[in-house]
Amino acid sequence: MSTKFPISRKYAPTWQHHIVRYAFALPFCYRKRVLDAGCQMGFGGHLASYVANHVTFADINQKYIDQSKNLHRHLCPTDYLLADFEKESPNRQWDTILAFEVIEHLSNPHVFLQGIKDHLPDGGKLVFSVPHMVENHEHKQLYDEKKIRDLISQYLTLEEFYIQDKNPISLGPLYGDLKCYVGVATKI
């Protein structure tokens, strides 16, 4: 008997590194209201649903919202938002906002980050990642360490900052020598 896993058809060499980032974020999701901004197919929000009280899946693409609804059985209450973070922020509040590989896709990340600041309670967390200087037709901004630190610090207090540049098991370099910045920022 063969089991089909729909996510495997979408496998990319960087997929496991995304999973590691979501696993890193789980303690910040524990018993929290979580927004998975830029959720794509929803695998990260699904992981968060193991520990969160509620997960909101948000993306600019309706196809991704539909896939995240259909691919996973979530373990906590969920809802779904079609959202263009460059234009507005959903008028809701979350305890933790996950934004992995989102900020570099925005022409004006200030609108997104101001929305995050407005929709986090004091003590709320933004857990984010951006790749280091990856040129891509979908990336509207390139970030080095100083630029992403400075940007986040304009809106929130950057409490943790890491460079993900190793494979989590072999400790060899990430795919194609990719390097990503991963951080945790708090609204104070």
mmCIF file with all atom_site columns, C-alpha atoms in Angstrom:
data_model
loop_
_atom_site.group_PDB
_atom_site.id
_atom_site.type_symbol
_atom_site.label_atom_id
_atom_site.label_alt_id
_atom_site.label_comp_id
_atom_site.label_asym_id
_atom_site.label_entity_id
_atom_site.label_seq_id
_atom_site.pdbx_PDB_ins_code
_atom_site.Cartn_x
_atom_site.Cartn_y
_atom_site.Cartn_z
_atom_site.occupancy
_atom_site.B_iso_or_equiv
_atom_site.pdbx_formal_charge
_atom_site.auth_seq_id
_atom_site.auth_comp_id
_atom_site.auth_asym_id
_atom_site.auth_atom_id
_atom_site.pdbx_PDB_model_num
ATOM 1   C CA . MET A 1 1   ? 0.000  0.000  0.000  1.00 0.00 ? 1   MET A CA 1
ATOM 2   C CA . SER A 1 2   ? 1.461  3.375  -0.948 1.00 0.00 ? 2   SER A CA 1
ATOM 3   C CA . THR A 1 3   ? 0.735  6.567  0.906  1.00 0.00 ? 3   THR A CA 1
ATOM 4   C CA . LYS A 1 4   ? 0.687  9.830  -1.007 1.00 0.00 ? 4   LYS A CA 1
ATOM 5   C CA . PHE A 1 5   ? 1.980  12.949 0.629  1.00 0.00 ? 5   PHE A CA 1
ATOM 6   C CA . PRO A 1 6   ? 0.841  15.983 -1.365 1.00 0.00 ? 6   PRO A CA 1
ATOM 7   C CA . ILE A 1 7   ? 3.609  18.166 0.013  1.00 0.00 ? 7   ILE A CA 1
ATOM 8   C CA . SER A 1 8   ? 6.295  15.908 -1.506 1.00 0.00 ? 8   SER A CA 1
ATOM 9   C CA . ARG A 1 9   ? 5.308  17.038 -4.997 1.00 0.00 ? 9   ARG A CA 1
ATOM 10  C CA . LYS A 1 10  ? 6.303  20.531 -3.955 1.00 0.00 ? 10  LYS A CA 1
ATOM 11  C CA . TYR A 1 11  ? 9.657  19.574 -2.437 1.00 0.00 ? 11  TYR A CA 1
ATOM 12  C CA . ALA A 1 12  ? 12.447 22.057 -2.981 1.00 0.00 ? 12  ALA A CA 1
ATOM 13  C CA . PRO A 1 13  ? 16.029 21.724 -1.757 1.00 0.00 ? 13  PRO A CA 1
ATOM 14  C CA . THR A 1 14  ? 15.403 24.485 0.808  1.00 0.00 ? 14  THR A CA 1
ATOM 15  C CA . TRP A 1 15  ? 12.215 22.936 2.222  1.00 0.00 ? 15  TRP A CA 1
ATOM 16  C CA . GLN A 1 16  ? 13.897 21.262 5.201  1.00 0.00 ? 16  GLN A CA 1
ATOM 17  C CA . HIS A 1 17  ? 15.467 24.575 6.191  1.00 0.00 ? 17  HIS A CA 1
ATOM 18  C CA . HIS A 1 18  ? 12.017 26.172 6.311  1.00 0.00 ? 18  HIS A CA 1
ATOM 19  C CA . ILE A 1 19  ? 10.816 23.335 8.557  1.00 0.00 ? 19  ILE A CA 1
ATOM 20  C CA . VAL A 1 20  ? 13.748 23.974 10.912 1.00 0.00 ? 20  VAL A CA 1
ATOM 21  C CA . ARG A 1 21  ? 12.687 27.632 11.203 1.00 0.00 ? 21  ARG A CA 1
ATOM 22  C CA . TYR A 1 22  ? 9.130  26.674 12.069 1.00 0.00 ? 22  TYR A CA 1
ATOM 23  C CA . ALA A 1 23  ? 10.384 24.157 14.640 1.00 0.00 ? 23  ALA A CA 1
ATOM 24  C CA . PHE A 1 24  ? 12.485 26.967 16.129 1.00 0.00 ? 24  PHE A CA 1
ATOM 25  C CA . ALA A 1 25  ? 9.340  29.128 16.361 1.00 0.00 ? 25  ALA A CA 1
ATOM 26  C CA . LEU A 1 26  ? 7.150  26.577 18.148 1.00 0.00 ? 26  LEU A CA 1
ATOM 27  C CA . PRO A 1 27  ? 8.023  27.670 21.718 1.00 0.00 ? 27  PRO A CA 1
ATOM 28  C CA . PHE A 1 28  ? 6.861  31.188 20.778 1.00 0.00 ? 28  PHE A CA 1
ATOM 29  C CA . CYS A 1 29  ? 3.557  29.717 19.535 1.00 0.00 ? 29  CYS A CA 1
ATOM 30  C CA . TYR A 1 30  ? 2.769  27.663 22.625 1.00 0.00 ? 30  TYR A CA 1
ATOM 31  C CA . ARG A 1 31  ? -0.782 28.470 23.771 1.00 0.00 ? 31  ARG A CA 1
ATOM 32  C CA . LYS A 1 32  ? -0.781 31.640 21.641 1.00 0.00 ? 32  LYS A CA 1
ATOM 33  C CA . ARG A 1 33  ? -2.867 33.217 18.897 1.00 0.00 ? 33  ARG A CA 1
ATOM 34  C CA . VAL A 1 34  ? -0.570 32.886 15.887 1.00 0.00 ? 34  VAL A CA 1
ATOM 35  C CA . LEU A 1 35  ? -0.540 34.540 12.473 1.00 0.00 ? 35  LEU A CA 1
ATOM 36  C CA . ASP A 1 36  ? 1.387  32.638 9.790  1.00 0.00 ? 36  ASP A CA 1
ATOM 37  C CA . ALA A 1 37  ? 2.000  35.546 7.399  1.00 0.00 ? 37  ALA A CA 1
ATOM 38  C CA . GLY A 1 38  ? 2.827  34.425 3.892  1.00 0.00 ? 38  GLY A CA 1
ATOM 39  C CA . CYS A 1 39  ? 1.689  30.902 4.759  1.00 0.00 ? 39  CYS A CA 1
ATOM 40  C CA . GLN A 1 40  ? 1.885  29.492 1.231  1.00 0.00 ? 40  GLN A CA 1
ATOM 41  C CA . MET A 1 41  ? 0.707  25.861 1.437  1.00 0.00 ? 41  MET A CA 1
ATOM 42  C CA . GLY A 1 42  ? 0.338  26.014 5.202  1.00 0.00 ? 42  GLY A CA 1
ATOM 43  C CA . PHE A 1 43  ? 2.859  23.445 6.402  1.00 0.00 ? 43  PHE A CA 1
ATOM 44  C CA . GLY A 1 44  ? 4.370  25.867 8.929  1.00 0.00 ? 44  GLY A CA 1
ATOM 45  C CA . GLY A 1 45  ? 1.032  26.931 10.348 1.00 0.00 ? 45  GLY A CA 1
ATOM 46  C CA . HIS A 1 46  ? 0.100  23.267 10.536 1.00 0.00 ? 46  HIS A CA 1
ATOM 47  C CA . LEU A 1 47  ? 3.176  22.633 12.721 1.00 0.00 ? 47  LEU A CA 1
ATOM 48  C CA . ALA A 1 48  ? 2.230  25.627 14.874 1.00 0.00 ? 48  ALA A CA 1
ATOM 49  C CA . SER A 1 49  ? -1.277 24.165 15.276 1.00 0.00 ? 49  SER A CA 1
ATOM 50  C CA . TYR A 1 50  ? 0.242  21.405 17.413 1.00 0.00 ? 50  TYR A CA 1
ATOM 51  C CA . VAL A 1 51  ? 0.978  23.903 20.198 1.00 0.00 ? 51  VAL A CA 1
ATOM 52  C CA . ALA A 1 52  ? -0.994 27.104 19.488 1.00 0.00 ? 52  ALA A CA 1
ATOM 53  C CA . ASN A 1 53  ? -4.457 28.023 20.737 1.00 0.00 ? 53  ASN A CA 1
ATOM 54  C CA . HIS A 1 54  ? -5.393 29.429 17.330 1.00 0.00 ? 54  HIS A CA 1
ATOM 55  C CA . VAL A 1 55  ? -3.623 29.818 13.955 1.00 0.00 ? 55  VAL A CA 1
ATOM 56  C CA . THR A 1 56  ? -4.514 32.301 11.224 1.00 0.00 ? 56  THR A CA 1
ATOM 57  C CA . PHE A 1 57  ? -3.157 31.436 7.792  1.00 0.00 ? 57  PHE A CA 1
ATOM 58  C CA . ALA A 1 58  ? -2.605 34.515 5.613  1.00 0.00 ? 58  ALA A CA 1
ATOM 59  C CA . ASP A 1 59  ? -1.254 34.901 2.108  1.00 0.00 ? 59  ASP A CA 1
ATOM 60  C CA . ILE A 1 60  ? -1.668 37.206 -0.880 1.00 0.00 ? 60  ILE A CA 1
ATOM 61  C CA . ASN A 1 61  ? -2.445 34.241 -3.140 1.00 0.00 ? 61  ASN A CA 1
ATOM 62  C CA . GLN A 1 62  ? -5.896 32.611 -2.914 1.00 0.00 ? 62  GLN A CA 1
ATOM 63  C CA . LYS A 1 63  ? -4.436 29.385 -4.319 1.00 0.00 ? 63  LYS A CA 1
ATOM 64  C CA . TYR A 1 64  ? -2.177 29.077 -1.266 1.00 0.00 ? 64  TYR A CA 1
ATOM 65  C CA . ILE A 1 65  ? -5.050 29.822 1.106  1.00 0.00 ? 65  ILE A CA 1
ATOM 66  C CA . ASP A 1 66  ? -7.120 27.077 -0.539 1.00 0.00 ? 66  ASP A CA 1
ATOM 67  C CA . GLN A 1 67  ? -4.212 24.616 -0.400 1.00 0.00 ? 67  GLN A CA 1
ATOM 68  C CA . SER A 1 68  ? -3.554 25.323 3.259  1.00 0.00 ? 68  SER A CA 1
ATOM 69  C CA . LYS A 1 69  ? -7.232 24.640 3.983  1.00 0.00 ? 69  LYS A CA 1
ATOM 70  C CA . ASN A 1 70  ? -7.221 21.359 2.102  1.00 0.00 ? 70  ASN A CA 1
ATOM 71  C CA . LEU A 1 71  ? -3.801 19.823 2.719  1.00 0.00 ? 71  LEU A CA 1
ATOM 72  C CA . HIS A 1 72  ? -3.781 19.685 6.476  1.00 0.00 ? 72  HIS A CA 1
ATOM 73  C CA . ARG A 1 73  ? -5.921 18.642 9.399  1.00 0.00 ? 73  ARG A CA 1
ATOM 74  C CA . HIS A 1 74  ? -5.170 21.296 11.966 1.00 0.00 ? 74  HIS A CA 1
ATOM 75  C CA . LEU A 1 75  ? -4.948 20.559 15.656 1.00 0.00 ? 75  LEU A CA 1
ATOM 76  C CA . CYS A 1 76  ? -6.344 23.846 16.968 1.00 0.00 ? 76  CYS A CA 1
ATOM 77  C CA . PRO A 1 77  ? -8.945 26.310 15.693 1.00 0.00 ? 77  PRO A CA 1
ATOM 78  C CA . THR A 1 78  ? -7.861 28.038 12.472 1.00 0.00 ? 78  THR A CA 1
ATOM 79  C CA . ASP A 1 79  ? -8.976 30.723 10.091 1.00 0.00 ? 79  ASP A CA 1
ATOM 80  C CA . TYR A 1 80  ? -7.757 32.027 6.752  1.00 0.00 ? 80  TYR A CA 1
ATOM 81  C CA . LEU A 1 81  ? -7.113 35.511 5.382  1.00 0.00 ? 81  LEU A CA 1
ATOM 82  C CA . LEU A 1 82  ? -6.363 36.733 1.903  1.00 0.00 ? 82  LEU A CA 1
ATOM 83  C CA . ALA A 1 83  ? -4.015 39.602 2.702  1.00 0.00 ? 83  ALA A CA 1
ATOM 84  C CA . ASP A 1 84  ? -1.781 42.033 0.842  1.00 0.00 ? 84  ASP A CA 1
ATOM 85  C CA . PHE A 1 85  ? 0.602  43.123 3.575  1.00 0.00 ? 85  PHE A CA 1
ATOM 86  C CA . GLU A 1 86  ? 1.906  46.041 1.509  1.00 0.00 ? 86  GLU A CA 1
ATOM 87  C CA . LYS A 1 87  ? -1.498 47.677 1.490  1.00 0.00 ? 87  LYS A CA 1
ATOM 88  C CA . GLU A 1 88  ? -2.993 46.957 4.900  1.00 0.00 ? 88  GLU A CA 1
ATOM 89  C CA . SER A 1 89  ? -2.880 44.795 7.969  1.00 0.00 ? 89  SER A CA 1
ATOM 90  C CA . PRO A 1 90  ? -5.812 42.677 9.021  1.00 0.00 ? 90  PRO A CA 1
ATOM 91  C CA . ASN A 1 91  ? -7.567 44.420 11.909 1.00 0.00 ? 91  ASN A CA 1
ATOM 92  C CA . ARG A 1 92  ? -6.983 41.690 14.478 1.00 0.00 ? 92  ARG A CA 1
ATOM 93  C CA . GLN A 1 93  ? -4.542 40.943 17.241 1.00 0.00 ? 93  GLN A CA 1
ATOM 94  C CA . TRP A 1 94  ? -2.132 38.017 17.565 1.00 0.00 ? 94  TRP A CA 1
ATOM 95  C CA . ASP A 1 95  ? 0.350  37.034 20.270 1.00 0.00 ? 95  ASP A CA 1
ATOM 96  C CA . THR A 1 96  ? 2.919  35.720 17.789 1.00 0.00 ? 96  THR A CA 1
ATOM 97  C CA . ILE A 1 97  ? 3.408  36.548 14.132 1.00 0.00 ? 97  ILE A CA 1
ATOM 98  C CA . LEU A 1 98  ? 5.502  34.247 11.967 1.00 0.00 ? 98  LEU A CA 1
ATOM 99  C CA . ALA A 1 99  ? 6.989  35.856 8.859  1.00 0.00 ? 99  ALA A CA 1
ATOM 100 C CA . PHE A 1 100 ? 9.398  33.440 7.241  1.00 0.00 ? 100 PHE A CA 1
ATOM 101 C CA . GLU A 1 101 ? 10.658 34.513 3.832  1.00 0.00 ? 101 GLU A CA 1
ATOM 102 C CA . VAL A 1 102 ? 8.112  37.349 3.570  1.00 0.00 ? 102 VAL A CA 1
ATOM 103 C CA . ILE A 1 103 ? 9.863  40.670 4.167  1.00 0.00 ? 103 ILE A CA 1
ATOM 104 C CA . GLU A 1 104 ? 12.128 40.430 1.092  1.00 0.00 ? 104 GLU A CA 1
ATOM 105 C CA . HIS A 1 105 ? 9.020  40.048 -1.101 1.00 0.00 ? 105 HIS A CA 1
ATOM 106 C CA . LEU A 1 106 ? 7.679  43.482 -0.095 1.00 0.00 ? 106 LEU A CA 1
ATOM 107 C CA . SER A 1 107 ? 8.461  46.718 -1.939 1.00 0.00 ? 107 SER A CA 1
ATOM 108 C CA . ASN A 1 108 ? 7.502  48.627 1.185  1.00 0.00 ? 108 ASN A CA 1
ATOM 109 C CA . PRO A 1 109 ? 8.168  46.462 4.249  1.00 0.00 ? 109 PRO A CA 1
ATOM 110 C CA . HIS A 1 110 ? 7.407  49.448 6.513  1.00 0.00 ? 110 HIS A CA 1
ATOM 111 C CA . VAL A 1 111 ? 3.649  49.021 5.989  1.00 0.00 ? 111 VAL A CA 1
ATOM 112 C CA . PHE A 1 112 ? 3.941  45.344 7.001  1.00 0.00 ? 112 PHE A CA 1
ATOM 113 C CA . LEU A 1 113 ? 6.103  46.030 10.060 1.00 0.00 ? 113 LEU A CA 1
ATOM 114 C CA . GLN A 1 114 ? 3.932  48.921 11.248 1.00 0.00 ? 114 GLN A CA 1
ATOM 115 C CA . GLY A 1 115 ? 0.929  46.585 10.941 1.00 0.00 ? 115 GLY A CA 1
ATOM 116 C CA . ILE A 1 116 ? 2.747  43.986 13.019 1.00 0.00 ? 116 ILE A CA 1
ATOM 117 C CA . LYS A 1 117 ? 3.540  46.555 15.668 1.00 0.00 ? 117 LYS A CA 1
ATOM 118 C CA . ASP A 1 118 ? -0.102 47.684 15.685 1.00 0.00 ? 118 ASP A CA 1
ATOM 119 C CA . HIS A 1 119 ? -1.458 44.120 16.001 1.00 0.00 ? 119 HIS A CA 1
ATOM 120 C CA . LEU A 1 120 ? 0.798  42.668 18.657 1.00 0.00 ? 120 LEU A CA 1
ATOM 121 C CA . PRO A 1 121 ? 0.081  43.203 22.345 1.00 0.00 ? 121 PRO A CA 1
ATOM 122 C CA . ASP A 1 122 ? 2.924  44.323 24.591 1.00 0.00 ? 122 ASP A CA 1
ATOM 123 C CA . GLY A 1 123 ? 5.218  41.312 24.859 1.00 0.00 ? 123 GLY A CA 1
ATOM 124 C CA . GLY A 1 124 ? 3.983  39.905 21.526 1.00 0.00 ? 124 GLY A CA 1
ATOM 125 C CA . LYS A 1 125 ? 6.576  38.327 19.245 1.00 0.00 ? 125 LYS A CA 1
ATOM 126 C CA . LEU A 1 126 ? 7.546  38.516 15.611 1.00 0.00 ? 126 LEU A CA 1
ATOM 127 C CA . VAL A 1 127 ? 9.566  35.475 14.529 1.00 0.00 ? 127 VAL A CA 1
ATOM 128 C CA . PHE A 1 128 ? 11.021 36.130 11.092 1.00 0.00 ? 128 PHE A CA 1
ATOM 129 C CA . SER A 1 129 ? 13.563 35.065 8.530  1.00 0.00 ? 129 SER A CA 1
ATOM 130 C CA . VAL A 1 130 ? 15.021 36.632 5.410  1.00 0.00 ? 130 VAL A CA 1
ATOM 131 C CA . PRO A 1 131 ? 17.664 35.261 3.072  1.00 0.00 ? 131 PRO A CA 1
ATOM 132 C CA . HIS A 1 132 ? 21.010 37.013 2.813  1.00 0.00 ? 132 HIS A CA 1
ATOM 133 C CA . MET A 1 133 ? 21.227 38.947 -0.470 1.00 0.00 ? 133 MET A CA 1
ATOM 134 C CA . VAL A 1 134 ? 19.359 36.402 -2.610 1.00 0.00 ? 134 VAL A CA 1
ATOM 135 C CA . GLU A 1 135 ? 18.525 37.856 -6.001 1.00 0.00 ? 135 GLU A CA 1
ATOM 136 C CA . ASN A 1 136 ? 15.277 36.418 -7.265 1.00 0.00 ? 136 ASN A CA 1
ATOM 137 C CA . HIS A 1 137 ? 12.531 37.724 -9.558 1.00 0.00 ? 137 HIS A CA 1
ATOM 138 C CA . GLU A 1 138 ? 10.106 37.631 -6.607 1.00 0.00 ? 138 GLU A CA 1
ATOM 139 C CA . HIS A 1 139 ? 12.395 39.467 -4.160 1.00 0.00 ? 139 HIS A CA 1
ATOM 140 C CA . LYS A 1 140 ? 11.833 43.204 -4.105 1.00 0.00 ? 140 LYS A CA 1
ATOM 141 C CA . GLN A 1 141 ? 14.460 43.919 -1.440 1.00 0.00 ? 141 GLN A CA 1
ATOM 142 C CA . LEU A 1 142 ? 17.856 42.423 -0.647 1.00 0.00 ? 142 LEU A CA 1
ATOM 143 C CA . TYR A 1 143 ? 19.031 42.235 2.948  1.00 0.00 ? 143 TYR A CA 1
ATOM 144 C CA . ASP A 1 144 ? 22.359 41.939 4.618  1.00 0.00 ? 144 ASP A CA 1
ATOM 145 C CA . GLU A 1 145 ? 22.645 41.582 8.380  1.00 0.00 ? 145 GLU A CA 1
ATOM 146 C CA . LYS A 1 146 ? 22.797 45.312 9.130  1.00 0.00 ? 146 LYS A CA 1
ATOM 147 C CA . LYS A 1 147 ? 19.866 46.205 6.877  1.00 0.00 ? 147 LYS A CA 1
ATOM 148 C CA . ILE A 1 148 ? 17.483 43.615 8.379  1.00 0.00 ? 148 ILE A CA 1
ATOM 149 C CA . ARG A 1 149 ? 18.546 44.402 11.963 1.00 0.00 ? 149 ARG A CA 1
ATOM 150 C CA . ASP A 1 150 ? 18.010 48.120 11.373 1.00 0.00 ? 150 ASP A CA 1
ATOM 151 C CA . LEU A 1 151 ? 14.639 47.594 9.680  1.00 0.00 ? 151 LEU A CA 1
ATOM 152 C CA . ILE A 1 152 ? 13.178 45.367 12.405 1.00 0.00 ? 152 ILE A CA 1
ATOM 153 C CA . SER A 1 153 ? 14.582 47.598 15.163 1.00 0.00 ? 153 SER A CA 1
ATOM 154 C CA . GLN A 1 154 ? 12.614 50.579 13.836 1.00 0.00 ? 154 GLN A CA 1
ATOM 155 C CA . TYR A 1 155 ? 9.412  48.838 14.958 1.00 0.00 ? 155 TYR A CA 1
ATOM 156 C CA . LEU A 1 156 ? 10.207 46.206 17.584 1.00 0.00 ? 156 LEU A CA 1
ATOM 157 C CA . THR A 1 157 ? 12.935 45.269 20.034 1.00 0.00 ? 157 THR A CA 1
ATOM 158 C CA . LEU A 1 158 ? 15.175 42.669 18.424 1.00 0.00 ? 158 LEU A CA 1
ATOM 159 C CA . GLU A 1 159 ? 15.866 40.139 21.179 1.00 0.00 ? 159 GLU A CA 1
ATOM 160 C CA . GLU A 1 160 ? 17.339 37.161 19.331 1.00 0.00 ? 160 GLU A CA 1
ATOM 161 C CA . PHE A 1 161 ? 19.195 37.060 16.027 1.00 0.00 ? 161 PHE A CA 1
ATOM 162 C CA . TYR A 1 162 ? 20.775 34.073 14.319 1.00 0.00 ? 162 TYR A CA 1
ATOM 163 C CA . ILE A 1 163 ? 22.429 33.194 11.064 1.00 0.00 ? 163 ILE A CA 1
ATOM 164 C CA . GLN A 1 164 ? 21.189 29.930 9.595  1.00 0.00 ? 164 GLN A CA 1
ATOM 165 C CA . ASP A 1 165 ? 23.964 28.794 7.275  1.00 0.00 ? 165 ASP A CA 1
ATOM 166 C CA . LYS A 1 166 ? 24.399 25.132 8.130  1.00 0.00 ? 166 LYS A CA 1
ATOM 167 C CA . ASN A 1 167 ? 22.420 22.017 7.383  1.00 0.00 ? 167 ASN A CA 1
ATOM 168 C CA . PRO A 1 168 ? 20.772 21.108 10.711 1.00 0.00 ? 168 PRO A CA 1
ATOM 169 C CA . ILE A 1 169 ? 21.903 17.479 10.618 1.00 0.00 ? 169 ILE A CA 1
ATOM 170 C CA . SER A 1 170 ? 25.239 17.343 8.816  1.00 0.00 ? 170 SER A CA 1
ATOM 171 C CA . LEU A 1 171 ? 26.332 20.870 9.746  1.00 0.00 ? 171 LEU A CA 1
ATOM 172 C CA . GLY A 1 172 ? 27.446 21.200 6.133  1.00 0.00 ? 172 GLY A CA 1
ATOM 173 C CA . PRO A 1 173 ? 26.550 24.367 4.230  1.00 0.00 ? 173 PRO A CA 1
ATOM 174 C CA . LEU A 1 174 ? 22.932 24.988 3.315  1.00 0.00 ? 174 LEU A CA 1
ATOM 175 C CA . TYR A 1 175 ? 21.808 24.357 -0.229 1.00 0.00 ? 175 TYR A CA 1
ATOM 176 C CA . GLY A 1 176 ? 23.845 26.508 -2.612 1.00 0.00 ? 176 GLY A CA 1
ATOM 177 C CA . ASP A 1 177 ? 25.646 28.138 0.345  1.00 0.00 ? 177 ASP A CA 1
ATOM 178 C CA . LEU A 1 178 ? 22.383 29.849 1.249  1.00 0.00 ? 178 LEU A CA 1
ATOM 179 C CA . LYS A 1 179 ? 22.432 31.931 4.398  1.00 0.00 ? 179 LYS A CA 1
ATOM 180 C CA . CYS A 1 180 ? 19.321 33.208 6.190  1.00 0.00 ? 180 CYS A CA 1
ATOM 181 C CA . TYR A 1 181 ? 18.818 35.559 9.081  1.00 0.00 ? 181 TYR A CA 1
ATOM 182 C CA . VAL A 1 182 ? 16.396 34.338 11.702 1.00 0.00 ? 182 VAL A CA 1
ATOM 183 C CA . GLY A 1 183 ? 15.227 36.564 14.522 1.00 0.00 ? 183 GLY A CA 1
ATOM 184 C CA . VAL A 1 184 ? 12.771 37.143 17.319 1.00 0.00 ? 184 VAL A CA 1
ATOM 185 C CA . ALA A 1 185 ? 11.540 40.660 17.987 1.00 0.00 ? 185 ALA A CA 1
ATOM 186 C CA . THR A 1 186 ? 9.185  41.812 20.758 1.00 0.00 ? 186 THR A CA 1
ATOM 187 C CA . LYS A 1 187 ? 6.754  44.672 21.085 1.00 0.00 ? 187 LYS A CA 1
ATOM 188 C CA . ILE A 1 188 ? 7.582  46.495 24.278 1.00 0.00 ? 188 ILE A CA 1
#
